[in-house]
Coordinates of C-alpha atoms in Angstrom, one line a residue:
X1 CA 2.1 -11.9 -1.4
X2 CA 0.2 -10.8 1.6
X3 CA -3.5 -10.6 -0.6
X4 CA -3.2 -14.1 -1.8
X5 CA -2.3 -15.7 1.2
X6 CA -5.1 -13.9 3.8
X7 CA -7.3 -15.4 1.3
X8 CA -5.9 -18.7 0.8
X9 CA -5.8 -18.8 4.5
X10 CA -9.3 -18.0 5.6
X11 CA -10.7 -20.0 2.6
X12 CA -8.8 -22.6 3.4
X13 CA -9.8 -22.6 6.8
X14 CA -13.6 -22.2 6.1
X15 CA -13.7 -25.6 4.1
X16 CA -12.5 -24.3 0.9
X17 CA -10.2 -26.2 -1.8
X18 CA -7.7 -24.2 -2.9
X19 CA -4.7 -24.2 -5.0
X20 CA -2.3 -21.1 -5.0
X21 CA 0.6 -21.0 -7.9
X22 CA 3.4 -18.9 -6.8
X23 CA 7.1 -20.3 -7.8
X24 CA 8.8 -17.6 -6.2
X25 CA 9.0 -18.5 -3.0
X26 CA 12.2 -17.9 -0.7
X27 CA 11.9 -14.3 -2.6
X28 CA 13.1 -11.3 -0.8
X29 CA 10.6 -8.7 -2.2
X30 CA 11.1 -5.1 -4.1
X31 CA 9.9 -3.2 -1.6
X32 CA 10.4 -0.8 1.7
X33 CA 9.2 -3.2 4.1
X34 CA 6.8 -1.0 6.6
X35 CA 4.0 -3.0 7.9
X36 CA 1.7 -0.7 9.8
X37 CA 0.0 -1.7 12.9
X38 CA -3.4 -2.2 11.7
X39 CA -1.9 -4.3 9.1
X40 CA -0.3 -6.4 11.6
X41 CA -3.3 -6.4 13.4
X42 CA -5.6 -8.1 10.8
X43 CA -2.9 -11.0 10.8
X44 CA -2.6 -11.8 14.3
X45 CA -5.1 -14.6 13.7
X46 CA -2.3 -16.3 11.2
X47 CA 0.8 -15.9 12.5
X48 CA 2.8 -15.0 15.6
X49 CA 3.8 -11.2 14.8
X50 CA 6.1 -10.9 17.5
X51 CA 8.1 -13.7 16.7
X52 CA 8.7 -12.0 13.4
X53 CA 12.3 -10.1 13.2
X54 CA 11.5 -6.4 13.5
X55 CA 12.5 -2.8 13.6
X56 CA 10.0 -0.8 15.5
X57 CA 10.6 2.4 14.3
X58 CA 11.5 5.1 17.0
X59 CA 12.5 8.2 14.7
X60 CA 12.0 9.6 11.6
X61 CA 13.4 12.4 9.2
X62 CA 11.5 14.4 6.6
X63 CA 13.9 16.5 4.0
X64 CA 12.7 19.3 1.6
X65 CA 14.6 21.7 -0.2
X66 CA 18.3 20.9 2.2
X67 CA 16.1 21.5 5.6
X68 CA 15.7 18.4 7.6
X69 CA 13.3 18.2 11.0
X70 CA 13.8 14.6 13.1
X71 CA 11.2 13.7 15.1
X72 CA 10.2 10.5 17.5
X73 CA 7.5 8.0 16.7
X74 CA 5.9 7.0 19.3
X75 CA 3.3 3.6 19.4
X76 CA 0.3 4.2 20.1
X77 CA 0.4 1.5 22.6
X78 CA 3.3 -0.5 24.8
X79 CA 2.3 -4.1 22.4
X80 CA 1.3 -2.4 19.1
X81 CA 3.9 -0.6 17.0
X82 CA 3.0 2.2 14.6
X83 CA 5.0 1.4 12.2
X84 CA 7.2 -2.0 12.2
X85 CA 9.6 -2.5 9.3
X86 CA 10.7 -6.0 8.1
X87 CA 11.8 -8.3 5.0
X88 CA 9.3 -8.9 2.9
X89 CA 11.3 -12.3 2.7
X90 CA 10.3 -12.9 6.1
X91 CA 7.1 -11.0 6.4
X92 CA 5.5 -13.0 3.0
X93 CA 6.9 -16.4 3.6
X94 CA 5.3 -16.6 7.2
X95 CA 1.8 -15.5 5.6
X96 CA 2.7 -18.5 3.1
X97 CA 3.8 -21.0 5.8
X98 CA 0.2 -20.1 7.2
X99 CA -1.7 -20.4 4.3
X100 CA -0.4 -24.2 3.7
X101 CA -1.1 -25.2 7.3
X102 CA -4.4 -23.9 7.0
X103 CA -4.8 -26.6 4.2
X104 CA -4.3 -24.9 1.2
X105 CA -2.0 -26.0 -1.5
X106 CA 0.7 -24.5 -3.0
X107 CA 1.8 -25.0 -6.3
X108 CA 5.0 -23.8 -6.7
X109 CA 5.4 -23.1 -10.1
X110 CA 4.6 -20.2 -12.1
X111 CA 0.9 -20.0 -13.7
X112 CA 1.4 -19.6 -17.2
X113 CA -2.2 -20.1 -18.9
X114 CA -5.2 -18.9 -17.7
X115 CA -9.2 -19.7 -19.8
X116 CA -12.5 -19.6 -18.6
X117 CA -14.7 -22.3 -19.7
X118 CA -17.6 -24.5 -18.6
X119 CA -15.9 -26.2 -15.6
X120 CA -14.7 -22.5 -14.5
X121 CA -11.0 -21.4 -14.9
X122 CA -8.5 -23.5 -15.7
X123 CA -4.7 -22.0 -14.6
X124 CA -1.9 -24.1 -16.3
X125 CA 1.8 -24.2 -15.3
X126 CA 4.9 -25.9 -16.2
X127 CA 4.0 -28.8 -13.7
X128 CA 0.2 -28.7 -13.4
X129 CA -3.3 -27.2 -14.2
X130 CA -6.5 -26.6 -12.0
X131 CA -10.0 -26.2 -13.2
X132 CA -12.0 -23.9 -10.2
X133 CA -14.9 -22.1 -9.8
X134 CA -13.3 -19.2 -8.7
X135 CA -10.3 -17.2 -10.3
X136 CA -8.5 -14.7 -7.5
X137 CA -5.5 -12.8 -9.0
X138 CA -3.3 -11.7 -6.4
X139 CA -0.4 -11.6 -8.6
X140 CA 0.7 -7.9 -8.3
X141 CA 0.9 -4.8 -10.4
X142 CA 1.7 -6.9 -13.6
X143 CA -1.1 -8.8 -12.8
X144 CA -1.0 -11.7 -15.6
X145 CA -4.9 -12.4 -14.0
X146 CA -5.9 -8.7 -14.8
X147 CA -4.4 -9.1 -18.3
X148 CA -7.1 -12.1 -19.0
X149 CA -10.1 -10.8 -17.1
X150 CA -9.5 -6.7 -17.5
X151 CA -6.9 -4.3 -19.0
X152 CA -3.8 -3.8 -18.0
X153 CA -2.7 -1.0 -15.9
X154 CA -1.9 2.8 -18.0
X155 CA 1.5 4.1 -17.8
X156 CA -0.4 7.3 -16.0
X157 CA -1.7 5.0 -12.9
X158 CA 1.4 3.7 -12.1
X159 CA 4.1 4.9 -9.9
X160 CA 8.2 3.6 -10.3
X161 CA 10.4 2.4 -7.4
X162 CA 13.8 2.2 -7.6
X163 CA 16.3 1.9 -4.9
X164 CA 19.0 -0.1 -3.6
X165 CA 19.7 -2.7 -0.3
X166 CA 22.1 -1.1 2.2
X167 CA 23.6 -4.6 3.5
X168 CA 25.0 -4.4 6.4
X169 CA 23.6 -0.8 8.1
X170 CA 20.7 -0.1 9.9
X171 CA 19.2 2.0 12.8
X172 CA 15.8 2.4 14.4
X173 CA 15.2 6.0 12.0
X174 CA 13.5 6.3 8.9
X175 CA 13.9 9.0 7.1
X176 CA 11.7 10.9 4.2
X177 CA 13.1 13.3 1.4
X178 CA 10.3 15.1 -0.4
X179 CA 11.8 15.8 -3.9
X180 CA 10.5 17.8 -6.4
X181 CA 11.9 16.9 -9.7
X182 CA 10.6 14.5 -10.6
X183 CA 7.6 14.7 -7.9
X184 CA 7.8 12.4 -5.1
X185 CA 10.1 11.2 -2.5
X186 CA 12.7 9.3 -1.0
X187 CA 13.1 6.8 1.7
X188 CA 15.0 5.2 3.9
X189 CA 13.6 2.3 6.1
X190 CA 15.9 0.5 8.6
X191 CA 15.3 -3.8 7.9
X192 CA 17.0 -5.7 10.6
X193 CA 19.8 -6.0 8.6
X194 CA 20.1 -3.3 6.1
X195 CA 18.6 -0.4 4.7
X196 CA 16.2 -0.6 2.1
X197 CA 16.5 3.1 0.3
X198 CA 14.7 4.2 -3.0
X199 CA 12.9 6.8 -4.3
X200 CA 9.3 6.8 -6.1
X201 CA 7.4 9.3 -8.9
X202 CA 4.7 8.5 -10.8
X203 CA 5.8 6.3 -14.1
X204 CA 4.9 8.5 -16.6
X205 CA 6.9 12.1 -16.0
X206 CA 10.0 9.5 -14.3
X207 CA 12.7 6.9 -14.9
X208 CA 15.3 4.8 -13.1
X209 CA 17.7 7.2 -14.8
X210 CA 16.1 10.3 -12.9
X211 CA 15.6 8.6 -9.8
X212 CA 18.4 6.5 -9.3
X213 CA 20.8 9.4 -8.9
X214 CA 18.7 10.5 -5.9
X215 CA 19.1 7.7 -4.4
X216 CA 22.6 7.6 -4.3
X217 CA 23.5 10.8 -3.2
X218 CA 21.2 10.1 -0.3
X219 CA 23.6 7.3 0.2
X220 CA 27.2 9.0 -0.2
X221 CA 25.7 12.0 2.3
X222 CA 23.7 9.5 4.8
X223 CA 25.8 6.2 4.8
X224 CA 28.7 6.5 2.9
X225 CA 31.1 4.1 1.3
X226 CA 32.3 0.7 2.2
X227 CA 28.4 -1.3 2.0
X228 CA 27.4 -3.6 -0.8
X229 CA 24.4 -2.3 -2.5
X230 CA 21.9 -4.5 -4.5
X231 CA 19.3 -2.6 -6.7
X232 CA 15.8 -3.0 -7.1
X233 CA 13.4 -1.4 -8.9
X234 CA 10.0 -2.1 -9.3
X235 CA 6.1 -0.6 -11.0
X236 CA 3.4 0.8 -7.9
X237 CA 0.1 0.8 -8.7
X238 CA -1.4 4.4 -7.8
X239 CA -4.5 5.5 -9.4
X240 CA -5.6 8.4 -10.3
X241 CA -9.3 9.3 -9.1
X242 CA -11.1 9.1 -12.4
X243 CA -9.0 4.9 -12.8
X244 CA -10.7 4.7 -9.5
X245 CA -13.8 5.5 -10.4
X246 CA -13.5 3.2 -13.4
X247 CA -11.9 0.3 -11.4
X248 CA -13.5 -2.8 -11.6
X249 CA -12.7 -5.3 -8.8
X250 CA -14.6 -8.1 -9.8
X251 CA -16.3 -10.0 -12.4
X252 CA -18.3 -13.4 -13.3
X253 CA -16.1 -16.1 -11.3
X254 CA -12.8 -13.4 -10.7
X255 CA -11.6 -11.2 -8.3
X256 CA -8.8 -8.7 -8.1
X257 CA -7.0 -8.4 -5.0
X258 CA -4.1 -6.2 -3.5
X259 CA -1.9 -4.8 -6.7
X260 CA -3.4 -6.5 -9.0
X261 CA -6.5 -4.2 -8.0
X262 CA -4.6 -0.9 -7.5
X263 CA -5.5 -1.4 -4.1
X264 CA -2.4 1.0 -3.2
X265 CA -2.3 4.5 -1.5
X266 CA -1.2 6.8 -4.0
X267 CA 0.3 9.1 -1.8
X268 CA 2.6 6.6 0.7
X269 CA 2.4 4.3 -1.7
X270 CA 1.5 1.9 0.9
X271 CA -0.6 -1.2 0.0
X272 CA -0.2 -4.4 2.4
X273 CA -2.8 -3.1 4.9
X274 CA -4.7 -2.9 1.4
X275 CA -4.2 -6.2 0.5
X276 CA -5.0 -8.2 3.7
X277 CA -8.3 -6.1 3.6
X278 CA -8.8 -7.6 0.1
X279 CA -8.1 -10.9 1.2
X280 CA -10.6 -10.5 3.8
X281 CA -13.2 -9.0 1.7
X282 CA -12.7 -12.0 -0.8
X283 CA -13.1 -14.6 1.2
X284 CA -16.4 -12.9 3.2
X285 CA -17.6 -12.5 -0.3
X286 CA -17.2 -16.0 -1.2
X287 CA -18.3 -17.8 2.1
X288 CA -21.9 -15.3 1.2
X289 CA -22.6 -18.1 -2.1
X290 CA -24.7 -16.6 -4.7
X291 CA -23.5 -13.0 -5.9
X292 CA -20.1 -13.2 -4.6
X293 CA -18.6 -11.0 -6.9
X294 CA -21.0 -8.3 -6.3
X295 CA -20.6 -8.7 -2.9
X296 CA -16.7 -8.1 -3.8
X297 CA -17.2 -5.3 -5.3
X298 CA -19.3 -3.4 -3.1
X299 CA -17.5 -3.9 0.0
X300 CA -14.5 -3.0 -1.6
X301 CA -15.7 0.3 -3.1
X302 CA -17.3 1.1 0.0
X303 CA -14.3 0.7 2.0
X304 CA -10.7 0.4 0.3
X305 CA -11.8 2.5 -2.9
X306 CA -13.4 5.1 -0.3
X307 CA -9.9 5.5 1.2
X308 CA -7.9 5.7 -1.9
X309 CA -9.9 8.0 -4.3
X310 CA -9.7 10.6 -0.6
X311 CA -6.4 10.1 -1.2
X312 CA -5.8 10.7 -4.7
X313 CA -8.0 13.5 -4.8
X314 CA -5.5 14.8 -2.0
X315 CA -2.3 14.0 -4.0
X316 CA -3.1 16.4 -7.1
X317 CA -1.5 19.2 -4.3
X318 CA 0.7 17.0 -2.4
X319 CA 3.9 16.7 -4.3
X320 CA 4.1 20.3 -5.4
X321 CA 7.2 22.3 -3.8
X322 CA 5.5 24.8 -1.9
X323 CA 3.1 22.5 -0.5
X324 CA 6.3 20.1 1.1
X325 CA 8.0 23.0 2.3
X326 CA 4.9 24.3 4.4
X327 CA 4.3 20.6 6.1
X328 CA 8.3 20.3 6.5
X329 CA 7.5 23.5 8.6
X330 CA 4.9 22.7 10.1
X331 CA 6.3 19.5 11.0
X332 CA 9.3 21.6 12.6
X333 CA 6.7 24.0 14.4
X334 CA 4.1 22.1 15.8
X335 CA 4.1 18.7 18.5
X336 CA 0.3 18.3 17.4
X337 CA 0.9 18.1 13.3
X338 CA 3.7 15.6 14.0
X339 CA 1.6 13.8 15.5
X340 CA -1.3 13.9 12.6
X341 CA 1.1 13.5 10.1
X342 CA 2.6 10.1 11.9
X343 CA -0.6 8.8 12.8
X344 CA -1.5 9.5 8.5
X345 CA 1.9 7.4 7.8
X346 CA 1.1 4.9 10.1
X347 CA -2.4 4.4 8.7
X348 CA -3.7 5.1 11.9
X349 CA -5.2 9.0 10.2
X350 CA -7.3 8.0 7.5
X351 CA -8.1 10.9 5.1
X352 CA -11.5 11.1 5.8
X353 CA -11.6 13.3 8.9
X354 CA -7.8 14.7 8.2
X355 CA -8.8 18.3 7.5
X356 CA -11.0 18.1 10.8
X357 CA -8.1 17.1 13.0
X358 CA -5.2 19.3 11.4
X359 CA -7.7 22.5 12.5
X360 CA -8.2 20.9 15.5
X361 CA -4.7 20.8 16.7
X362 CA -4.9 24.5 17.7
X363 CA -1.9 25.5 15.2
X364 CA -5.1 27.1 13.3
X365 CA -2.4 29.2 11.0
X366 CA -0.3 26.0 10.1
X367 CA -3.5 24.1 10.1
X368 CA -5.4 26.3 7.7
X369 CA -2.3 26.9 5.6
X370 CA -2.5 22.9 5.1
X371 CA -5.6 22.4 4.8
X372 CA -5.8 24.7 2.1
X373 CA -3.3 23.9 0.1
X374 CA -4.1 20.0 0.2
X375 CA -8.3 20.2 -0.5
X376 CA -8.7 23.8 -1.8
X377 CA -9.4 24.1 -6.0
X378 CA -9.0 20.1 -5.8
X379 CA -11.3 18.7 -3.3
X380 CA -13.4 16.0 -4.8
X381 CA -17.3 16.9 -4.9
X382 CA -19.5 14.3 -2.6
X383 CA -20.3 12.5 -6.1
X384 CA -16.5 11.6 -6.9
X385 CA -16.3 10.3 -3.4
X386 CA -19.8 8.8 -3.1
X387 CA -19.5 4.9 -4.0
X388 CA -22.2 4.0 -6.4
X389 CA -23.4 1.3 -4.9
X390 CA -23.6 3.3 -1.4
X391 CA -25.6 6.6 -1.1
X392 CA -24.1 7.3 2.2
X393 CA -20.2 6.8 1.9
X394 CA -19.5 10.6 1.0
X395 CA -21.2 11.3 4.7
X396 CA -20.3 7.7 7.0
X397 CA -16.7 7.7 8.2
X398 CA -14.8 4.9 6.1
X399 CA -13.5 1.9 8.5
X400 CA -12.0 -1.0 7.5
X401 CA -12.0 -3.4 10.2
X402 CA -10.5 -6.5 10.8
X403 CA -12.5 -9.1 9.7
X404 CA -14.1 -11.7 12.8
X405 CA -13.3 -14.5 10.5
X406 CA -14.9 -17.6 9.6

């Protein structure tokens, strides 16, 4: 996936030897398919985004409770889309075909043994090992890496996805239906040549049994009969803030990147902006030599960690009824909270700094109505958000920018 192959690639490029096993490769992916813009920004170095088959989203819907608001989404600029939506097929196999150019290898076979000895790691598969230095698991939510070097995920920091493929329907809208039992929501993001259309809660208070249902009256009322639908379903990392806290990305000689890190947002439940970051970060860390792994760590507590535990410290009010209702209506009031709340889905809005810019819109009843119900009794004290390897993260804004490269 997208973590694995940004750092295969840079690596790669630096002078590095690498070896990536993945045996899954042409794959179409579990998964809605929105690439933000500052995702696709960090990979313009790689691969030629434009080329890439598209939809550049122009509208979206968000549902609560039978009331539906559409709005436009606008880009941000006339060459940078806010939100672009493609197969992760397509999407993941040009970040591979990169990777390989750059001079890595692939492997493509499944690792199946992983052990840490003198020489480093050794990963075995059905048609090869590798003895390295340096063990990155990029091998999602599952993570067989994370199993060797950590725990695996709890049933309590990790979300389900389940959903179908609409083949043969799309349309330039994407659509959002806040649901409240369980808590979560539905989606519906136009692929070039379907839908993809699923619905997420977090793992331990759903099922495919409770969500699937959701999903297909979405379907019947939206789409209709007649289209072939293919299923998926799938686990989301999405930690809680004290897993956060806890969260080790690193370790002697191994790194966790993208899913297999939790490296998610545990409200959108967006992570391939996440994951390119971490790809980034890992292969800065590495081309530093001595204390890579510490390196790792701090850079990504200071910046990816910092944006997720804002986020999960905002989620304990997001999904609750009468929070959704107030930001479908406020949605359906206000020009300036649209705009805030698109710029949020598009990654363009990072938490830090959200409160600030919803009172500044000038809606100050809507604004304070939000803001209230999203930080007030739940807002995280400047300890929970402080890294602890940074005294000043609670106070510095949180960027992650695109790395120079190297």
């Amino acid at each position: 996936g997208p973590a694995g192959a940004r750092a295969a690639w840079r690596l790669a490029r630096a002078g590095a030897r690498v070896a990536i096993f993945d045996g899954s490769h042409p794959r179409e992916k579990p998964c809605g398919g929105g690439v933000t813009g500052r995702a696709l920004d960090l990979v313009r170095d790689a691969i030629d985004v434009a080329a890439l088959p598209a939809v550049a989203v122009t509208g979206a819907t968000f549902e609560h409770g039978g009331k539906v608001i559409a709005m436009p989404v606008g880009s941000s600029s006339s060459t940078r889309p806010l939100l672009a939506i493609m197969s992760r097929r397509v999407f993941d196999q040009a970040l591979l075909g990169a990777e390989t150019r750059g001079g890595a290898r692939l492997i493509p076979s499944r690792a199946r043994t992983v052990s840490a000895g003198a020489a480093g790691w050794t990963v075995g598969s059905s048609e090869e090992s590798v003895t390295a230095r340096w063990l990155l698991g990029a091998d999602g939510p599952n993570s067989f890496v994370r199993r060797t070097v950590r725990v695996p995920f709890a049933r309590t920091d990790l979300s389900l996805a389940t959903g179908f493929f609409v083949h043969g329907w799309s349309s330039e809208t994407m659509a959002i239906a806040f649901e409240d039992e369980p808590a979560g929501y539905l989606w519906s993001f136009p692929r070039p040549d379907h839908l993809a259309v699923g619905a997420c809660a977090q793992a331990d208070r759903s099922s495919p049994a409770l969500l699937l249902p959701l999903v297909s009256r979405w379907i019947a009322r939206n789409v209709g009969a007649g289209t072939r639908l293919e299923k998926y379903s799938w686990p989301i990392p999405s930690l809680t803030l004290p897993a956060l806290e806890h969260e080790e990305p690193s370790g002697p000689g191994w790194m966790l990147l993208g899913d297999a890190g939790g490296m998610v947002d545990p409200i959108t439940r967006e992570g391939i902006f996440f994951a390119l970051a971490a790809g980034d970060a890992a292969a800065d860390s590495l081309a530093e030599g001595s204390g890579a792994a510490r390196h790792y760590e701090h850079r990504i507590r200071d910046t990816v960690h910092a944006e997720l535990r804002r986020a999960a410290a905002v989620k304990t009010r997001f999904f609750t009824p009468h929070f959704t209702s107030l930001l479908v209506e406020s949605l359906e009031a206000s020009v300036a909270i649209r705009a805030v709340m698109t710029d949020l889905m598009a990654g363009n809005q990072a938490y830090r700094g959200l409160r600030r810019r919803l009172l500044g819109t000038g809606e100050l009843r809507l604004a304070l109505r939000l803001a209230k119900q999203m930080w007030i009794g739940d807002r995280p004290s400047a300890n929970q958000l402080r890294s602890p390897y940074s005294p000043s993260a609670a106070s510095d804004p949180v960027t992650l920018q695109p790395s120079s490269g190297r």
